[in-house]
Amino acid sequence: LLWLLVLSLAWLGPALGGQDKDEEVIEEEEKEKKEDEVLSDEIKEEDNVLVLHEHNFARALSEHQLLLVEFYAPWCGHCQRLAPAFAQAATELRNESSPARLGKVDAMAQTALATEFGITSYPTLKLFRDGNRTHPLAYTGRMDSQGIVRWMQRRAGPSATLLQDTDTTAAFIDSQDLVVIGFFKDLRGEAAQVFLEVAADMVDMTFGVAEAAELFQAYGLSADTVCLFKKFDERQTNFPVDPARGLDMAELTRLLRVHSLQLVMEFTNETSSEIFGAKIPHHMLLFLNKSSPDQLSLQDGFRAAAGGFRGEVRWPHGRDMEGGFGIPQPQCPPFPAQVLFVVVDVTGHGADVLPFFGMTAADAPTLRLVKMENNRKYQMEQDNFSDSAIRTFIQAVLDGKVKPHLLSAEPPEDWDTRPVKVLVGKTFEQVAFDETKNVFVKFYAPWCPHCQAMEAAWEELAERYKDREDIVIAEMDSTANELENITIHGFPTLHYFPAGPGRKMIEYKSTRDVETFSKFLENGGTLPEEPP
């Protein structure tokens, strides 16, 4: 029997354990194969996009003159949405035999590369030129295939067309609704090089460059000047270059953005990116129903008022546009505000923005001025659509003589009967700054998923403290209510208003769970230090 048992184990042993052993060997071989692939500097492609890692990155830089690299995270939704457009752009550039190529790096797996290039958000796109690894250029174009292709094409070829005679220049100006031409006595000079960098970056505009003396004379110029030519509004706007300070890339970009816009813009799906991208600090809005002839006629006075603010663009340090870039001039007036005039059709694309102003289509026609830095809205006591009334109103707002028009919903009848107190603009002051209460407020947006995720924890916290006379747990819908001295920039935002005089406010920035909230409240608006 013992002998049979030994024989049985000898026969069955390989059958029972051999398969597992074979699988282990196969897995080990596959693992070694993958490691060999990673260690290799071979560059593989997926949909014409180079797949890069720390062992082939240097080779990719040496082989490609222009390499745009996307650093992505596999779990990132923005990265997933960009992937098809990025692949399409890579294919288009490859098909046209461009020296520009696209590559991608999984920043989660290639942590050394992510650290080297300071990647903290996804996707991040960086352009590597001529193998330079230490100074990549941040991508500034649109996140779609055509935007990527145009941005790379502008960097692969000359960013501006060289214009050498009057006929060619006139045809160039006539070829587009808007063109920019840099007139420079020396195209190798520093100012001309800054201009070409701006041209490479602003891919949605057409740029030319000229140095011929006859062209300076033809366009009434005597010194280096950047000229914006348009087929609308003022036909030629000149930005002279100060010989002592030269051109500032950021300031020239801003000025071209501002002056490339029409005197009065219409808010549409196509123009919205231009309107907000120009970074103009004040927007004057005329809300009207374009199907009404009477309301359409109001645009005449609106346009007449706009002309008075168009010229109020001055260089930093108080130097005006004719004087050039950046020279300090203490005797000059301070940098004046700029105002962009926008017509909003309440029955068209503008219908989507009406809730932001607490309006409906029935409120048209009406006027609003918005300060873009804090979204403060200003309203005439009674709408007057004459150009003089509009100019007077705008100047009063700029001079600080008009108070903002603040949105406020009506307080619900049961606002203070539930554990979570419901605040609105009208009731906020009396509750939050009650000197006998410690008030913890959640500022939220109904559509915000982060707000929705913490809703249960906020309700539980309120239930826990509902019998405490000195603690109030509250919330306010910041899309329907505004406060004069508190601006909410993201959702949810949590502020704690401690009892006592002084109108103090403490922002809560820690973990959003009931226990941490509770520690914060019990410790008087701070979190106790954890033991080491």
mmCIF file with all atom_site columns, N, CA and C in Angstrom, residues 72-102:
data_model
loop_
_atom_site.group_PDB
_atom_site.id
_atom_site.type_symbol
_atom_site.label_atom_id
_atom_site.label_alt_id
_atom_site.label_comp_id
_atom_site.label_asym_id
_atom_site.label_entity_id
_atom_site.label_seq_id
_atom_site.pdbx_PDB_ins_code
_atom_site.Cartn_x
_atom_site.Cartn_y
_atom_site.Cartn_z
_atom_site.occupancy
_atom_site.B_iso_or_equiv
_atom_site.pdbx_formal_charge
_atom_site.auth_seq_id
_atom_site.auth_comp_id
_atom_site.auth_asym_id
_atom_site.auth_atom_id
_atom_site.pdbx_PDB_model_num
ATOM 1  N N  . TYR A 1 72  ? -0.530  62.771 -19.897 1.00 0.00 ? 72  TYR A N  1
ATOM 2  C CA . TYR A 1 72  ? -1.919  62.453 -19.579 1.00 0.00 ? 72  TYR A CA 1
ATOM 3  C C  . TYR A 1 72  ? -2.000  61.469 -18.416 1.00 0.00 ? 72  TYR A C  1
ATOM 4  N N  . ALA A 1 73  ? -3.206  61.353 -17.879 1.00 0.00 ? 73  ALA A N  1
ATOM 5  C CA . ALA A 1 73  ? -3.524  60.339 -16.867 1.00 0.00 ? 73  ALA A CA 1
ATOM 6  C C  . ALA A 1 73  ? -4.640  59.461 -17.433 1.00 0.00 ? 73  ALA A C  1
ATOM 7  N N  . PRO A 1 74  ? -4.491  58.141 -17.399 1.00 0.00 ? 74  PRO A N  1
ATOM 8  C CA . PRO A 1 74  ? -5.495  57.263 -18.017 1.00 0.00 ? 74  PRO A CA 1
ATOM 9  C C  . PRO A 1 74  ? -6.910  57.470 -17.481 1.00 0.00 ? 74  PRO A C  1
ATOM 10 N N  . TRP A 1 75  ? -7.027  57.897 -16.208 1.00 0.00 ? 75  TRP A N  1
ATOM 11 C CA . TRP A 1 75  ? -8.351  58.053 -15.604 1.00 0.00 ? 75  TRP A CA 1
ATOM 12 C C  . TRP A 1 75  ? -8.981  59.424 -15.887 1.00 0.00 ? 75  TRP A C  1
ATOM 13 N N  . CYS A 1 76  ? -8.223  60.336 -16.491 1.00 0.00 ? 76  CYS A N  1
ATOM 14 C CA . CYS A 1 76  ? -8.677  61.726 -16.664 1.00 0.00 ? 76  CYS A CA 1
ATOM 15 C C  . CYS A 1 76  ? -9.679  61.838 -17.807 1.00 0.00 ? 76  CYS A C  1
ATOM 16 N N  . GLY A 1 77  ? -10.870 62.333 -17.516 1.00 0.00 ? 77  GLY A N  1
ATOM 17 C CA . GLY A 1 77  ? -11.910 62.482 -18.529 1.00 0.00 ? 77  GLY A CA 1
ATOM 18 C C  . GLY A 1 77  ? -11.524 63.468 -19.626 1.00 0.00 ? 77  GLY A C  1
ATOM 19 N N  . HIS A 1 78  ? -10.844 64.568 -19.249 1.00 0.00 ? 78  HIS A N  1
ATOM 20 C CA . HIS A 1 78  ? -10.405 65.548 -20.256 1.00 0.00 ? 78  HIS A CA 1
ATOM 21 C C  . HIS A 1 78  ? -9.413  64.905 -21.224 1.00 0.00 ? 78  HIS A C  1
ATOM 22 N N  . CYS A 1 79  ? -8.520  64.071 -20.689 1.00 0.00 ? 79  CYS A N  1
ATOM 23 C CA . CYS A 1 79  ? -7.538  63.380 -21.533 1.00 0.00 ? 79  CYS A CA 1
ATOM 24 C C  . CYS A 1 79  ? -8.239  62.417 -22.491 1.00 0.00 ? 79  CYS A C  1
ATOM 25 N N  . GLN A 1 80  ? -9.240  61.719 -21.988 1.00 0.00 ? 80  GLN A N  1
ATOM 26 C CA . GLN A 1 80  ? -9.974  60.764 -22.828 1.00 0.00 ? 80  GLN A CA 1
ATOM 27 C C  . GLN A 1 80  ? -10.707 61.480 -23.955 1.00 0.00 ? 80  GLN A C  1
ATOM 28 N N  . ARG A 1 81  ? -11.254 62.674 -23.666 1.00 0.00 ? 81  ARG A N  1
ATOM 29 C CA . ARG A 1 81  ? -11.950 63.426 -24.715 1.00 0.00 ? 81  ARG A CA 1
ATOM 30 C C  . ARG A 1 81  ? -10.977 64.011 -25.728 1.00 0.00 ? 81  ARG A C  1
ATOM 31 N N  . LEU A 1 82  ? -9.766  64.346 -25.282 1.00 0.00 ? 82  LEU A N  1
ATOM 32 C CA . LEU A 1 82  ? -8.770  64.911 -26.188 1.00 0.00 ? 82  LEU A CA 1
ATOM 33 C C  . LEU A 1 82  ? -8.170  63.857 -27.104 1.00 0.00 ? 82  LEU A C  1
ATOM 34 N N  . ALA A 1 83  ? -8.116  62.605 -26.661 1.00 0.00 ? 83  ALA A N  1
ATOM 35 C CA . ALA A 1 83  ? -7.377  61.560 -27.380 1.00 0.00 ? 83  ALA A CA 1
ATOM 36 C C  . ALA A 1 83  ? -7.729  61.451 -28.865 1.00 0.00 ? 83  ALA A C  1
ATOM 37 N N  . PRO A 1 84  ? -9.018  61.398 -29.265 1.00 0.00 ? 84  PRO A N  1
ATOM 38 C CA . PRO A 1 84  ? -9.318  61.281 -30.705 1.00 0.00 ? 84  PRO A CA 1
ATOM 39 C C  . PRO A 1 84  ? -8.829  62.488 -31.503 1.00 0.00 ? 84  PRO A C  1
ATOM 40 N N  . ALA A 1 85  ? -8.997  63.693 -30.972 1.00 0.00 ? 85  ALA A N  1
ATOM 41 C CA . ALA A 1 85  ? -8.547  64.901 -31.667 1.00 0.00 ? 85  ALA A CA 1
ATOM 42 C C  . ALA A 1 85  ? -7.032  64.931 -31.776 1.00 0.00 ? 85  ALA A C  1
ATOM 43 N N  . PHE A 1 86  ? -6.355  64.499 -30.731 1.00 0.00 ? 86  PHE A N  1
ATOM 44 C CA . PHE A 1 86  ? -4.898  64.475 -30.728 1.00 0.00 ? 86  PHE A CA 1
ATOM 45 C C  . PHE A 1 86  ? -4.383  63.499 -31.785 1.00 0.00 ? 86  PHE A C  1
ATOM 46 N N  . ALA A 1 87  ? -5.025  62.319 -31.872 1.00 0.00 ? 87  ALA A N  1
ATOM 47 C CA . ALA A 1 87  ? -4.638  61.319 -32.869 1.00 0.00 ? 87  ALA A CA 1
ATOM 48 C C  . ALA A 1 87  ? -4.915  61.823 -34.284 1.00 0.00 ? 87  ALA A C  1
ATOM 49 N N  . GLN A 1 88  ? -6.047  62.505 -34.474 1.00 0.00 ? 88  GLN A N  1
ATOM 50 C CA . GLN A 1 88  ? -6.372  63.041 -35.791 1.00 0.00 ? 88  GLN A CA 1
ATOM 51 C C  . GLN A 1 88  ? -5.359  64.098 -36.216 1.00 0.00 ? 88  GLN A C  1
ATOM 52 N N  . ALA A 1 89  ? -4.973  64.962 -35.283 1.00 0.00 ? 89  ALA A N  1
ATOM 53 C CA . ALA A 1 89  ? -3.972  65.980 -35.584 1.00 0.00 ? 89  ALA A CA 1
ATOM 54 C C  . ALA A 1 89  ? -2.639  65.336 -35.937 1.00 0.00 ? 89  ALA A C  1
ATOM 55 N N  . ALA A 1 90  ? -2.271  64.292 -35.199 1.00 0.00 ? 90  ALA A N  1
ATOM 56 C CA . ALA A 1 90  ? -1.011  63.585 -35.480 1.00 0.00 ? 90  ALA A CA 1
ATOM 57 C C  . ALA A 1 90  ? -1.024  62.995 -36.885 1.00 0.00 ? 90  ALA A C  1
ATOM 58 N N  . THR A 1 91  ? -2.164  62.445 -37.288 1.00 0.00 ? 91  THR A N  1
ATOM 59 C CA . THR A 1 91  ? -2.294  61.846 -38.622 1.00 0.00 ? 91  THR A CA 1
ATOM 60 C C  . THR A 1 91  ? -2.193  62.915 -39.711 1.00 0.00 ? 91  THR A C  1
ATOM 61 N N  . GLU A 1 92  ? -2.858  64.053 -39.514 1.00 0.00 ? 92  GLU A N  1
ATOM 62 C CA . GLU A 1 92  ? -2.816  65.131 -40.512 1.00 0.00 ? 92  GLU A CA 1
ATOM 63 C C  . GLU A 1 92  ? -1.394  65.654 -40.694 1.00 0.00 ? 92  GLU A C  1
ATOM 64 N N  . LEU A 1 93  ? -0.679  65.856 -39.592 1.00 0.00 ? 93  LEU A N  1
ATOM 65 C CA . LEU A 1 93  ? 0.696   66.350 -39.672 1.00 0.00 ? 93  LEU A CA 1
ATOM 66 C C  . LEU A 1 93  ? 1.606   65.325 -40.342 1.00 0.00 ? 93  LEU A C  1
ATOM 67 N N  . ARG A 1 94  ? 1.381   64.054 -40.043 1.00 0.00 ? 94  ARG A N  1
ATOM 68 C CA . ARG A 1 94  ? 2.188   62.978 -40.651 1.00 0.00 ? 94  ARG A CA 1
ATOM 69 C C  . ARG A 1 94  ? 1.926   62.915 -42.159 1.00 0.00 ? 94  ARG A C  1
ATOM 70 N N  . ASN A 1 95  ? 0.661   63.064 -42.557 1.00 0.00 ? 95  ASN A N  1
ATOM 71 C CA . ASN A 1 95  ? 0.305   62.946 -43.978 1.00 0.00 ? 95  ASN A CA 1
ATOM 72 C C  . ASN A 1 95  ? 0.851   64.095 -44.818 1.00 0.00 ? 95  ASN A C  1
ATOM 73 N N  . GLU A 1 96  ? 1.040   65.263 -44.204 1.00 0.00 ? 96  GLU A N  1
ATOM 74 C CA . GLU A 1 96  ? 1.549   66.394 -44.968 1.00 0.00 ? 96  GLU A CA 1
ATOM 75 C C  . GLU A 1 96  ? 3.071   66.527 -44.864 1.00 0.00 ? 96  GLU A C  1
ATOM 76 N N  . SER A 1 97  ? 3.716   65.450 -44.335 1.00 0.00 ? 97  SER A N  1
ATOM 77 C CA . SER A 1 97  ? 5.187   65.400 -44.215 1.00 0.00 ? 97  SER A CA 1
ATOM 78 C C  . SER A 1 97  ? 5.744   66.580 -43.430 1.00 0.00 ? 97  SER A C  1
ATOM 79 N N  . SER A 1 98  ? 5.020   66.983 -42.407 1.00 0.00 ? 98  SER A N  1
ATOM 80 C CA . SER A 1 98  ? 5.467   68.088 -41.562 1.00 0.00 ? 98  SER A CA 1
ATOM 81 C C  . SER A 1 98  ? 6.601   67.619 -40.650 1.00 0.00 ? 98  SER A C  1
ATOM 82 N N  . PRO A 1 99  ? 7.549   68.512 -40.332 1.00 0.00 ? 99  PRO A N  1
ATOM 83 C CA . PRO A 1 99  ? 8.587   68.150 -39.360 1.00 0.00 ? 99  PRO A CA 1
ATOM 84 C C  . PRO A 1 99  ? 8.045   68.055 -37.936 1.00 0.00 ? 99  PRO A C  1
ATOM 85 N N  . ALA A 1 100 ? 6.797   68.451 -37.758 1.00 0.00 ? 100 ALA A N  1
ATOM 86 C CA . ALA A 1 100 ? 6.168   68.413 -36.431 1.00 0.00 ? 100 ALA A CA 1
ATOM 87 C C  . ALA A 1 100 ? 5.544   67.042 -36.184 1.00 0.00 ? 100 ALA A C  1
ATOM 88 N N  . ARG A 1 101 ? 5.801   66.488 -35.009 1.00 0.00 ? 101 ARG A N  1
ATOM 89 C CA . ARG A 1 101 ? 5.182   65.215 -34.617 1.00 0.00 ? 101 ARG A CA 1
ATOM 90 C C  . ARG A 1 101 ? 4.558   65.362 -33.237 1.00 0.00 ? 101 ARG A C  1
ATOM 91 N N  . LEU A 1 102 ? 3.627   64.449 -32.934 1.00 0.00 ? 102 LEU A N  1
ATOM 92 C CA . LEU A 1 102 ? 2.956   64.436 -31.639 1.00 0.00 ? 102 LEU A CA 1
ATOM 93 C C  . LEU A 1 102 ? 3.328   63.165 -30.881 1.00 0.00 ? 102 LEU A C  1
#
